[in-house]
Amino acid sequence: MLGALALPMLSATTAGATPLPTAASITNCHNLPPLPYAVHTKAVTIRSKATTKSTAVGVLYKSHKFTVSKKSGNWLYIKDRTTGVKGWVSGTYVYRDVRMCLD
């Protein structure tokens, strides 16, 4: 003989729908300045040339912000905002913050 298991009744409430933004609340962000780059690994070496065999001139640590002035393949020429050191870092270890623009 099987016994009955009493379970509490779950109410089926509908989740409140999030209102869509109105045209007045959406702003165009295409004219805003680009967001900064940041290191997404423990550390990345700043080099004098865009090659792993060149001289190391500094180090950037995780979440460090810096500016990029030019690119060469997967290498970025950067300026460390804190120390003023300039050089090349591999694009494999850094990312650019992004924002979503709604048109």
JSON list of C-alpha atoms in Angstrom, two decimals, residues 49-103:
[
{"chain": "A", "resi": 49, "resn": "LYS", "atom": "CA", "xyz": [58.63, 46.14, -28.98]},
{"chain": "A", "resi": 50, "resn": "ALA", "atom": "CA", "xyz": [55.64, 44.09, -30.13]},
{"chain": "A", "resi": 51, "resn": "THR", "atom": "CA", "xyz": [57.36, 40.75, -29.54]},
{"chain": "A", "resi": 52, "resn": "THR", "atom": "CA", "xyz": [57.87, 38.44, -26.56]},
{"chain": "A", "resi": 53, "resn": "LYS", "atom": "CA", "xyz": [61.63, 38.52, -27.20]},
{"chain": "A", "resi": 54, "resn": "SER", "atom": "CA", "xyz": [61.93, 42.29, -26.60]},
{"chain": "A", "resi": 55, "resn": "THR", "atom": "CA", "xyz": [63.01, 43.97, -23.38]},
{"chain": "A", "resi": 56, "resn": "ALA", "atom": "CA", "xyz": [60.50, 44.15, -20.51]},
{"chain": "A", "resi": 57, "resn": "VAL", "atom": "CA", "xyz": [59.91, 47.77, -19.45]},
{"chain": "A", "resi": 58, "resn": "GLY", "atom": "CA", "xyz": [57.14, 47.26, -16.88]},
{"chain": "A", "resi": 59, "resn": "VAL", "atom": "CA", "xyz": [54.27, 45.16, -15.60]},
{"chain": "A", "resi": 60, "resn": "LEU", "atom": "CA", "xyz": [50.52, 45.72, -15.47]},
{"chain": "A", "resi": 61, "resn": "TYR", "atom": "CA", "xyz": [48.50, 43.88, -12.83]},
{"chain": "A", "resi": 62, "resn": "LYS", "atom": "CA", "xyz": [44.93, 42.55, -12.83]},
{"chain": "A", "resi": 63, "resn": "SER", "atom": "CA", "xyz": [42.20, 45.20, -13.24]},
{"chain": "A", "resi": 64, "resn": "HIS", "atom": "CA", "xyz": [44.81, 47.89, -13.96]},
{"chain": "A", "resi": 65, "resn": "LYS", "atom": "CA", "xyz": [43.53, 50.56, -16.36]},
{"chain": "A", "resi": 66, "resn": "PHE", "atom": "CA", "xyz": [45.59, 51.97, -19.21]},
{"chain": "A", "resi": 67, "resn": "THR", "atom": "CA", "xyz": [45.17, 53.71, -22.54]},
{"chain": "A", "resi": 68, "resn": "VAL", "atom": "CA", "xyz": [45.91, 52.26, -25.96]},
{"chain": "A", "resi": 69, "resn": "SER", "atom": "CA", "xyz": [47.22, 54.50, -28.72]},
{"chain": "A", "resi": 70, "resn": "LYS", "atom": "CA", "xyz": [47.86, 51.99, -31.53]},
{"chain": "A", "resi": 71, "resn": "LYS", "atom": "CA", "xyz": [47.71, 48.30, -32.44]},
{"chain": "A", "resi": 72, "resn": "SER", "atom": "CA", "xyz": [49.99, 45.95, -34.36]},
{"chain": "A", "resi": 73, "resn": "GLY", "atom": "CA", "xyz": [48.47, 42.53, -34.93]},
{"chain": "A", "resi": 74, "resn": "ASN", "atom": "CA", "xyz": [47.56, 41.23, -31.48]},
{"chain": "A", "resi": 75, "resn": "TRP", "atom": "CA", "xyz": [49.83, 43.75, -29.71]},
{"chain": "A", "resi": 76, "resn": "LEU", "atom": "CA", "xyz": [48.68, 47.03, -28.17]},
{"chain": "A", "resi": 77, "resn": "TYR", "atom": "CA", "xyz": [50.89, 50.09, -27.61]},
{"chain": "A", "resi": 78, "resn": "ILE", "atom": "CA", "xyz": [49.86, 51.38, -24.19]},
{"chain": "A", "resi": 79, "resn": "LYS", "atom": "CA", "xyz": [50.55, 54.06, -21.64]},
{"chain": "A", "resi": 80, "resn": "ASP", "atom": "CA", "xyz": [50.24, 53.10, -17.99]},
{"chain": "A", "resi": 81, "resn": "ARG", "atom": "CA", "xyz": [48.12, 55.86, -16.40]},
{"chain": "A", "resi": 82, "resn": "THR", "atom": "CA", "xyz": [49.77, 55.42, -13.00]},
{"chain": "A", "resi": 83, "resn": "THR", "atom": "CA", "xyz": [53.47, 55.27, -13.86]},
{"chain": "A", "resi": 84, "resn": "GLY", "atom": "CA", "xyz": [53.58, 56.82, -17.32]},
{"chain": "A", "resi": 85, "resn": "VAL", "atom": "CA", "xyz": [55.42, 53.77, -18.73]},
{"chain": "A", "resi": 86, "resn": "LYS", "atom": "CA", "xyz": [54.83, 53.24, -22.46]},
{"chain": "A", "resi": 87, "resn": "GLY", "atom": "CA", "xyz": [55.26, 50.00, -24.36]},
{"chain": "A", "resi": 88, "resn": "TRP", "atom": "CA", "xyz": [53.62, 47.00, -25.97]},
{"chain": "A", "resi": 89, "resn": "VAL", "atom": "CA", "xyz": [51.36, 44.39, -24.33]},
{"chain": "A", "resi": 90, "resn": "SER", "atom": "CA", "xyz": [49.85, 41.26, -25.82]},
{"chain": "A", "resi": 91, "resn": "GLY", "atom": "CA", "xyz": [46.14, 41.62, -26.58]},
{"chain": "A", "resi": 92, "resn": "THR", "atom": "CA", "xyz": [45.65, 38.05, -25.34]},
{"chain": "A", "resi": 93, "resn": "TYR", "atom": "CA", "xyz": [45.81, 39.21, -21.71]},
{"chain": "A", "resi": 94, "resn": "VAL", "atom": "CA", "xyz": [43.82, 42.44, -21.79]},
{"chain": "A", "resi": 95, "resn": "TYR", "atom": "CA", "xyz": [40.27, 43.43, -22.65]},
{"chain": "A", "resi": 96, "resn": "ARG", "atom": "CA", "xyz": [38.33, 46.58, -23.28]},
{"chain": "A", "resi": 97, "resn": "ASP", "atom": "CA", "xyz": [35.33, 47.43, -21.15]},
{"chain": "A", "resi": 98, "resn": "VAL", "atom": "CA", "xyz": [32.19, 47.64, -23.28]},
{"chain": "A", "resi": 99, "resn": "ARG", "atom": "CA", "xyz": [28.84, 49.33, -23.03]},
{"chain": "A", "resi": 100, "resn": "MET", "atom": "CA", "xyz": [25.65, 48.56, -24.85]},
{"chain": "A", "resi": 101, "resn": "CYS", "atom": "CA", "xyz": [24.22, 51.34, -26.94]},
{"chain": "A", "resi": 102, "resn": "LEU", "atom": "CA", "xyz": [20.54, 51.28, -27.79]},
{"chain": "A", "resi": 103, "resn": "ASP", "atom": "CA", "xyz": [19.43, 52.97, -30.98]}
]
